mmCIF file of C-alpha atoms in Angstrom:
data_model
loop_
_atom_site.group_PDB
_atom_site.id
_atom_site.type_symbol
_atom_site.label_atom_id
_atom_site.label_comp_id
_atom_site.label_asym_id
_atom_site.label_seq_id
_atom_site.Cartn_x
_atom_site.Cartn_y
_atom_site.Cartn_z
ATOM 1 C CA UNK Q 149 133.399 95.647 48.282
ATOM 2 C CA UNK Q 150 131.141 92.710 47.440
ATOM 3 C CA UNK Q 151 128.668 91.194 49.813
ATOM 4 C CA UNK Q 152 128.487 87.447 49.975
ATOM 5 C CA UNK Q 153 124.992 86.248 49.268
ATOM 6 C CA UNK Q 154 123.635 83.440 51.383
ATOM 7 C CA UNK Q 155 122.136 80.698 49.193
ATOM 8 C CA UNK Q 156 118.360 80.613 49.330
ATOM 9 C CA UNK Q 157 118.267 76.958 50.358
ATOM 10 C CA UNK Q 158 120.578 77.837 53.271
ATOM 11 C CA UNK Q 159 118.186 80.593 54.394
ATOM 12 C CA UNK Q 160 115.249 78.203 54.249
ATOM 13 C CA UNK Q 161 117.212 75.612 56.197
ATOM 14 C CA UNK Q 162 118.085 78.180 58.881
ATOM 15 C CA UNK Q 163 114.479 79.329 59.061
ATOM 16 C CA UNK Q 164 113.208 75.771 59.463
ATOM 17 C CA UNK Q 165 115.979 74.210 61.550
ATOM 18 C CA UNK Q 166 116.609 77.160 63.881
ATOM 19 C CA UNK Q 167 113.303 78.966 64.292
ATOM 20 C CA UNK Q 168 111.291 75.739 64.053
ATOM 21 C CA UNK Q 169 112.600 74.386 67.391
ATOM 22 C CA UNK Q 170 112.385 77.870 68.953
ATOM 23 C CA UNK Q 171 108.724 78.123 67.907
ATOM 24 C CA UNK Q 172 108.084 74.618 69.275
ATOM 25 C CA UNK Q 173 109.710 75.551 72.589
ATOM 26 C CA UNK Q 174 107.598 78.713 72.771
ATOM 27 C CA UNK Q 175 104.441 76.659 72.240
ATOM 28 C CA UNK Q 176 105.476 74.400 75.133
ATOM 29 C CA UNK Q 177 106.236 77.294 77.476
ATOM 30 C CA UNK Q 178 102.927 79.024 76.658
ATOM 31 C CA UNK Q 179 101.003 75.767 76.346
ATOM 32 C CA UNK Q 180 98.284 76.740 78.829
ATOM 33 C CA UNK Q 181 97.095 80.023 77.296
ATOM 34 C CA UNK Q 182 97.548 78.727 73.738
ATOM 35 C CA UNK Q 183 95.230 75.771 74.384
ATOM 36 C CA UNK Q 184 92.803 77.990 76.282
ATOM 37 C CA UNK Q 185 92.410 80.622 73.583
ATOM 38 C CA UNK Q 186 92.310 78.049 70.809
ATOM 39 C CA UNK Q 187 89.585 76.291 72.768
ATOM 40 C CA UNK Q 188 87.539 79.497 72.974
ATOM 41 C CA UNK Q 189 87.390 79.572 69.181
ATOM 42 C CA UNK Q 190 86.899 75.836 68.763
ATOM 43 C CA UNK Q 191 90.330 75.262 67.247
ATOM 44 C CA UNK Q 192 92.202 73.574 70.073
ATOM 45 C CA UNK Q 193 93.247 70.786 67.710
ATOM 46 C CA UNK Q 194 95.531 73.309 65.999
ATOM 47 C CA UNK Q 195 97.947 72.911 68.914
ATOM 48 C CA UNK Q 196 99.148 69.714 67.252
ATOM 49 C CA UNK Q 197 100.452 71.678 64.275
ATOM 50 C CA UNK Q 198 103.654 72.008 66.273
ATOM 51 C CA UNK Q 199 104.110 68.244 66.004
ATOM 52 C CA UNK Q 200 103.491 68.511 62.255
ATOM 53 C CA UNK Q 201 106.254 71.131 62.132
ATOM 54 C CA UNK Q 202 108.711 68.706 63.727
ATOM 55 C CA UNK Q 203 107.662 65.951 61.345
ATOM 56 C CA UNK Q 204 108.306 68.312 58.409
ATOM 57 C CA UNK Q 205 111.788 68.998 59.808
ATOM 58 C CA UNK Q 206 112.556 65.276 60.069
ATOM 59 C CA UNK Q 207 111.189 64.489 56.584
ATOM 60 C CA UNK Q 208 113.132 67.404 55.069
ATOM 61 C CA UNK Q 209 116.325 66.060 56.615
ATOM 62 C CA UNK Q 210 115.654 62.627 55.117
ATOM 63 C CA UNK Q 211 115.042 64.273 51.731
ATOM 64 C CA UNK Q 212 118.297 66.240 51.976
ATOM 65 C CA UNK Q 213 120.102 63.000 52.817
ATOM 66 C CA UNK Q 214 118.832 61.302 49.662
ATOM 67 C CA UNK Q 215 119.641 64.329 47.506
ATOM 68 C CA UNK Q 216 123.101 65.064 48.874
ATOM 69 C CA UNK Q 217 124.124 61.508 49.677
ATOM 70 C CA UNK Q 218 125.462 62.629 53.065
ATOM 71 C CA UNK Q 219 124.079 60.622 55.979
ATOM 72 C CA UNK Q 220 123.658 62.027 59.475
ATOM 73 C CA UNK Q 221 125.045 59.113 61.494
ATOM 74 C CA UNK Q 222 123.328 60.152 64.728
ATOM 75 C CA UNK Q 223 119.949 60.316 62.990
ATOM 76 C CA UNK Q 224 120.635 57.025 61.175
ATOM 77 C CA UNK Q 225 121.445 55.068 64.336
ATOM 78 C CA UNK Q 226 118.548 56.644 66.220
ATOM 79 C CA UNK Q 227 116.178 55.686 63.410
ATOM 80 C CA UNK Q 228 117.477 52.099 63.469
ATOM 81 C CA UNK Q 229 116.928 51.900 67.237
ATOM 82 C CA UNK Q 230 113.410 53.346 66.903
ATOM 83 C CA UNK Q 231 112.516 50.862 64.178
ATOM 84 C CA UNK Q 232 113.895 47.985 66.253
ATOM 85 C CA UNK Q 233 111.830 48.875 69.306
ATOM 86 C CA UNK Q 234 108.809 49.514 67.094
ATOM 87 C CA UNK Q 235 108.967 45.872 66.087
ATOM 88 C CA UNK Q 236 109.353 44.899 69.758
ATOM 89 C CA UNK Q 237 106.361 47.095 70.659
ATOM 90 C CA UNK Q 238 104.108 45.537 68.039
ATOM 91 C CA UNK Q 239 105.189 42.040 69.052
ATOM 92 C CA UNK Q 240 104.262 42.701 72.705
ATOM 93 C CA UNK Q 241 101.202 44.935 72.363
ATOM 94 C CA UNK Q 242 99.966 43.766 68.971
ATOM 95 C CA UNK Q 243 98.620 47.209 68.097
ATOM 96 C CA UNK Q 244 100.167 49.266 65.312
ATOM 97 C CA UNK Q 245 98.034 52.400 66.092
ATOM 98 C CA UNK Q 246 99.287 52.394 69.697
ATOM 99 C CA UNK Q 247 102.857 52.022 68.460
ATOM 100 C CA UNK Q 248 102.413 54.909 66.012
ATOM 101 C CA UNK Q 249 100.893 57.111 68.720
ATOM 102 C CA UNK Q 250 103.932 56.480 70.926
ATOM 103 C CA UNK Q 251 106.088 58.080 68.235
ATOM 104 C CA UNK Q 252 104.800 61.438 69.479
ATOM 105 C CA UNK Q 253 107.087 61.153 72.487
ATOM 106 C CA UNK Q 254 110.255 60.710 70.398
ATOM 107 C CA UNK Q 255 109.497 63.115 67.550
ATOM 108 C CA UNK Q 256 111.031 66.086 69.464
ATOM 109 C CA UNK Q 257 114.158 63.999 70.091
ATOM 110 C CA UNK Q 258 114.537 63.090 66.423
ATOM 111 C CA UNK Q 259 113.935 66.700 65.371
ATOM 112 C CA UNK Q 260 116.536 67.797 67.925
ATOM 113 C CA UNK Q 261 119.143 65.562 66.320
ATOM 114 C CA UNK Q 262 118.345 67.077 62.931
ATOM 115 C CA UNK Q 263 118.451 70.694 64.160
ATOM 116 C CA UNK Q 264 121.308 70.402 66.656
ATOM 117 C CA UNK Q 265 124.114 71.728 64.460
ATOM 118 C CA UNK Q 266 122.067 74.590 62.997
ATOM 119 C CA UNK Q 267 120.768 75.704 66.397
ATOM 120 C CA UNK Q 268 124.145 75.723 68.140
ATOM 121 C CA UNK Q 269 125.993 77.183 65.171
ATOM 122 C CA UNK Q 270 124.648 80.643 66.064
ATOM 123 C CA UNK Q 271 125.148 80.734 69.839
ATOM 124 C CA UNK Q 272 124.531 84.478 70.084
ATOM 125 C CA UNK Q 273 121.099 84.252 68.503
ATOM 126 C CA UNK Q 274 120.251 81.086 70.445
ATOM 127 C CA UNK Q 275 121.055 82.718 73.792
ATOM 128 C CA UNK Q 276 119.059 85.800 72.855
ATOM 129 C CA UNK Q 277 115.998 83.674 72.038
ATOM 130 C CA UNK Q 278 116.390 81.627 75.229
ATOM 131 C CA UNK Q 279 116.650 84.814 77.288
ATOM 132 C CA UNK Q 280 113.304 85.963 75.900
ATOM 133 C CA UNK Q 281 111.678 82.576 76.492
ATOM 134 C CA UNK Q 282 113.082 82.308 80.021
ATOM 135 C CA UNK Q 283 111.784 85.754 80.945
ATOM 136 C CA UNK Q 284 108.384 84.752 79.544
ATOM 137 C CA UNK Q 285 108.288 81.558 81.609
ATOM 138 C CA UNK Q 286 109.377 83.319 84.821
ATOM 139 C CA UNK Q 287 106.911 86.162 84.233
ATOM 140 C CA UNK Q 288 104.132 83.594 83.848
ATOM 141 C CA UNK Q 289 104.864 82.047 87.256
ATOM 142 C CA UNK Q 290 104.981 85.437 89.025
ATOM 143 C CA UNK Q 291 101.804 86.499 87.242
ATOM 144 C CA UNK Q 292 100.115 83.317 88.433
ATOM 145 C CA UNK Q 293 101.081 84.258 92.005
ATOM 146 C CA UNK Q 294 99.208 87.567 91.874
ATOM 147 C CA UNK Q 295 96.427 86.823 89.382
ATOM 148 C CA UNK Q 296 93.981 83.958 88.903
ATOM 149 C CA UNK Q 297 94.775 82.979 85.340
ATOM 150 C CA UNK Q 298 91.729 81.983 83.253
ATOM 151 C CA UNK Q 299 93.339 78.792 81.923
ATOM 152 C CA UNK Q 300 93.975 77.341 85.413
ATOM 153 C CA UNK Q 301 92.062 74.066 85.595
ATOM 154 C CA UNK Q 302 90.921 74.438 81.987
ATOM 155 C CA UNK Q 303 89.870 71.257 80.135
ATOM 156 C CA UNK Q 304 88.447 70.559 76.705
ATOM 157 C CA UNK Q 305 86.984 67.759 74.587
ATOM 158 C CA UNK Q 306 88.766 66.488 71.509
ATOM 159 C CA UNK Q 307 87.205 63.708 69.388
ATOM 160 C CA UNK Q 308 85.097 62.703 72.368
ATOM 161 C CA UNK Q 309 87.975 62.596 74.859
ATOM 162 C CA UNK Q 310 88.255 65.031 77.769
ATOM 163 C CA UNK Q 311 91.774 66.495 77.970
ATOM 164 C CA UNK Q 312 93.184 68.683 80.710
ATOM 165 C CA UNK Q 313 94.552 71.868 79.207
ATOM 166 C CA UNK Q 314 96.048 72.828 82.537
ATOM 167 C CA UNK Q 315 96.677 70.596 85.559
ATOM 168 C CA UNK Q 316 95.646 72.519 88.692
ATOM 169 C CA UNK Q 317 96.763 71.061 92.042
ATOM 170 C CA UNK Q 318 98.248 71.944 95.438
ATOM 171 C CA UNK Q 319 100.842 70.726 97.942
ATOM 172 C CA UNK Q 320 99.815 70.745 101.610
ATOM 173 C CA UNK Q 321 97.242 73.414 100.798
ATOM 174 C CA UNK Q 322 99.725 75.538 98.830
ATOM 175 C CA UNK Q 323 98.744 76.101 95.201
ATOM 176 C CA UNK Q 324 101.192 74.805 92.626
ATOM 177 C CA UNK Q 325 101.774 77.744 90.323
ATOM 178 C CA UNK Q 326 101.854 76.822 86.663
ATOM 179 C CA UNK Q 327 102.360 80.157 84.939
ATOM 180 C CA UNK Q 328 101.861 79.728 81.224
ATOM 181 C CA UNK Q 329 102.616 75.980 81.291
ATOM 182 C CA UNK Q 330 100.280 72.996 81.550
ATOM 183 C CA UNK Q 331 101.714 71.755 84.858
ATOM 184 C CA UNK Q 332 104.070 72.951 87.571
ATOM 185 C CA UNK Q 333 106.689 70.326 86.703
ATOM 186 C CA UNK Q 334 106.740 71.431 83.066
ATOM 187 C CA UNK Q 335 107.072 75.121 83.946
ATOM 188 C CA UNK Q 336 109.789 74.541 86.561
ATOM 189 C CA UNK Q 337 111.743 72.172 84.292
ATOM 190 C CA UNK Q 338 111.677 74.628 81.401
ATOM 191 C CA UNK Q 339 112.803 77.498 83.636
ATOM 192 C CA UNK Q 340 115.622 75.480 85.192
ATOM 193 C CA UNK Q 341 117.012 74.016 81.960
ATOM 194 C CA UNK Q 342 117.062 77.364 80.135
ATOM 195 C CA UNK Q 343 118.572 79.187 83.136
ATOM 196 C CA UNK Q 344 121.235 76.512 83.716
ATOM 197 C CA UNK Q 345 122.246 76.606 80.048
ATOM 198 C CA UNK Q 346 122.455 80.408 79.959
ATOM 199 C CA UNK Q 347 124.379 80.456 83.246
ATOM 200 C CA UNK Q 348 126.911 78.054 81.735
ATOM 201 C CA UNK Q 349 127.505 79.815 78.426
ATOM 202 C CA UNK Q 350 126.349 83.430 78.670
ATOM 203 C CA UNK Q 351 125.506 84.960 82.063
ATOM 204 C CA UNK Q 352 128.395 86.481 84.009
ATOM 205 C CA UNK Q 353 129.052 88.328 87.280
ATOM 206 C CA UNK Q 354 126.361 89.917 89.433
ATOM 207 C CA UNK Q 355 123.909 89.791 86.547
ATOM 208 C CA UNK Q 356 124.197 85.997 86.537
ATOM 209 C CA UNK Q 357 123.715 85.822 90.305
ATOM 210 C CA UNK Q 358 120.623 88.030 90.193
ATOM 211 C CA UNK Q 359 118.940 86.079 87.395
ATOM 212 C CA UNK Q 360 119.831 82.755 89.011
ATOM 213 C CA UNK Q 361 118.194 83.889 92.270
ATOM 214 C CA UNK Q 362 115.084 85.054 90.392
ATOM 215 C CA UNK Q 363 115.040 81.659 88.678
ATOM 216 C CA UNK Q 364 115.173 79.969 92.074
ATOM 217 C CA UNK Q 365 112.244 81.992 93.401
ATOM 218 C CA UNK Q 366 110.157 81.086 90.349
ATOM 219 C CA UNK Q 367 111.007 77.387 90.749
ATOM 220 C CA UNK Q 368 110.096 77.450 94.462
ATOM 221 C CA UNK Q 369 106.737 79.048 93.631
ATOM 222 C CA UNK Q 370 105.917 76.090 91.374
ATOM 223 C CA UNK Q 371 106.519 73.758 94.392
ATOM 224 C CA UNK Q 372 108.050 71.159 92.024
ATOM 225 C CA UNK Q 373 110.094 69.340 94.649
ATOM 226 C CA UNK Q 374 112.411 67.425 92.300
ATOM 227 C CA UNK Q 375 113.382 70.577 90.390
ATOM 228 C CA UNK Q 376 113.893 72.473 93.666
ATOM 229 C CA UNK Q 377 116.336 69.780 94.819
ATOM 230 C CA UNK Q 378 118.141 69.864 91.470
ATOM 231 C CA UNK Q 379 118.343 73.663 91.658
ATOM 232 C CA UNK Q 380 119.867 73.516 95.168
ATOM 233 C CA UNK Q 381 122.437 70.903 94.088
ATOM 234 C CA UNK Q 382 123.375 72.959 91.000
ATOM 235 C CA UNK Q 383 123.724 76.094 93.143
ATOM 236 C CA UNK Q 384 126.059 74.330 95.574
ATOM 237 C CA UNK Q 385 128.186 73.078 92.675
ATOM 238 C CA UNK Q 386 128.285 76.568 91.189
ATOM 239 C CA UNK Q 387 129.403 78.126 94.503
ATOM 240 C CA UNK Q 388 132.028 75.423 95.041
ATOM 241 C CA UNK Q 389 133.366 75.883 91.523
ATOM 242 C CA UNK Q 390 133.667 79.651 92.040
ATOM 243 C CA UNK Q 391 135.528 79.177 95.328
ATOM 244 C CA UNK Q 392 137.789 76.321 94.170
ATOM 245 C CA UNK Q 393 137.860 76.291 90.361
ATOM 246 C CA UNK Q 394 140.993 74.112 90.267
ATOM 247 C CA UNK Q 395 139.099 71.155 91.759
ATOM 248 C CA UNK Q 396 136.923 70.611 88.674
ATOM 249 C CA UNK Q 397 137.898 66.938 88.421
ATOM 250 C CA UNK Q 398 136.653 66.375 91.961
ATOM 251 C CA UNK Q 399 133.354 68.069 91.102
ATOM 252 C CA UNK Q 400 132.881 65.733 88.157
ATOM 253 C CA UNK Q 401 133.250 62.758 90.484
ATOM 254 C CA UNK Q 402 130.690 64.248 92.875
ATOM 255 C CA UNK Q 403 128.168 64.438 90.033
ATOM 256 C CA UNK Q 404 127.945 60.653 90.241
ATOM 257 C CA UNK Q 405 126.097 60.918 93.560
ATOM 258 C CA UNK Q 406 123.070 62.946 92.334
ATOM 259 C CA UNK Q 407 122.753 60.587 89.378
ATOM 260 C CA UNK Q 408 122.983 57.567 91.701
ATOM 261 C CA UNK Q 409 120.372 59.129 93.994
ATOM 262 C CA UNK Q 410 117.941 59.556 91.089
ATOM 263 C CA UNK Q 411 118.278 55.828 90.383
ATOM 264 C CA UNK Q 412 118.296 54.681 94.015
ATOM 265 C CA UNK Q 413 115.362 56.704 95.377
ATOM 266 C CA UNK Q 414 112.671 55.070 93.199
ATOM 267 C CA UNK Q 415 114.068 51.631 94.056
ATOM 268 C CA UNK Q 416 114.311 52.331 97.785
ATOM 269 C CA UNK Q 417 110.801 53.746 97.810
ATOM 270 C CA UNK Q 418 109.413 50.309 96.920
ATOM 271 C CA UNK Q 419 109.363 49.654 100.674
ATOM 272 C CA UNK Q 420 108.375 53.208 101.560
ATOM 273 C CA UNK Q 421 104.873 53.634 102.943
ATOM 274 C CA UNK Q 422 103.109 56.996 102.851
ATOM 275 C CA UNK Q 423 100.734 57.723 105.718
ATOM 276 C CA UNK Q 424 97.621 59.127 104.007
ATOM 277 C CA UNK Q 425 96.606 60.895 107.238
ATOM 278 C CA UNK Q 426 99.879 62.810 107.563
ATOM 279 C CA UNK Q 427 99.705 65.988 105.388
ATOM 280 C CA UNK Q 428 103.486 66.484 105.505
ATOM 281 C CA UNK Q 429 104.237 62.959 104.270
ATOM 282 C CA UNK Q 430 101.562 63.205 101.599
ATOM 283 C CA UNK Q 431 102.826 66.576 100.439
ATOM 284 C CA UNK Q 432 106.454 65.479 100.255
ATOM 285 C CA UNK Q 433 106.233 61.881 99.055
ATOM 286 C CA UNK Q 434 102.789 61.257 97.582
ATOM 287 C CA UNK Q 435 103.916 62.022 94.029
ATOM 288 C CA UNK Q 436 106.765 59.506 94.174
ATOM 289 C CA UNK Q 437 104.585 56.951 95.931
ATOM 290 C CA UNK Q 438 101.901 57.298 93.258
ATOM 291 C CA UNK Q 439 104.468 56.508 90.568
ATOM 292 C CA UNK Q 440 105.711 53.445 92.447
ATOM 293 C CA UNK Q 441 102.270 52.086 93.363
ATOM 294 C CA UNK Q 442 100.174 53.064 90.339
ATOM 295 C CA UNK Q 443 101.989 54.609 87.374
ATOM 296 C CA UNK Q 444 104.903 52.263 86.701
ATOM 297 C CA UNK Q 445 103.094 48.984 87.510
ATOM 298 C CA UNK Q 446 100.250 50.203 85.297
ATOM 299 C CA UNK Q 447 102.642 50.670 82.382
ATOM 300 C CA UNK Q 448 104.071 47.173 82.811
ATOM 301 C CA UNK Q 449 100.581 45.719 83.130
ATOM 302 C CA UNK Q 450 99.466 47.399 79.896
ATOM 303 C CA UNK Q 451 102.452 45.856 78.123
ATOM 304 C CA UNK Q 452 101.634 42.410 79.505
ATOM 305 C CA UNK Q 453 97.971 42.741 78.545
#
């Protein structure tokens, strides 16, 4: 009996395109302690090696395209769109360095397009890795509940700029637990997305229910209100689907309403006034109000200037 040998270039591709994104995701989940310990040894700038890794993945894909002559259409069209809006950005802002810096926000997306097929080709291994990462993220939140983590509120200087390594805050006097992440919204989003994916493709029975409940507790401890609402909506859909699985078409129609709410709430909040003396209003709506009053207008103003 002969054993089929996997070509070496295929092994390298799997190593880069599968474990590269997994390593990047791990660095995001454990962003707080990684930055903290790198900062202790004066090497906090090494955190940006993860972005270099993604750039290597994208460049390698472009090289493979030229060598093989096979074009990834999704990557091609995405690149065209990015180049188009790069020209628009330079024409409005007039700063090429600013435009290049903004690429950092879309590099993970481009790398995701490159790695998509390789990552999802081995679903068993993907789910196993996500299980480990999810348990790590949840453990970090519970640990933060019982222990004062040393990287909470940590900041550092990089090329003369002070950067928050961990955003420490509270809601109505309740600490927002961050776990191993940089902020509560990052930690809660990572936990929810990984749990929702695993619930859809891997978890079954009472085991799924138990882990989903543990996920919910961890999300509540982060006090990330938007993710808590999303978790509740997803739970209601899950229960309804289990009780009436034949009505899946109806459930798809209902999904329009959460999406519409996400679009409508920011628009409706233009006329919403937060009473700064009311702790309940501030705790529930201050984050959204800050985006409406300060964040979004500031972005538009920077473009105009």
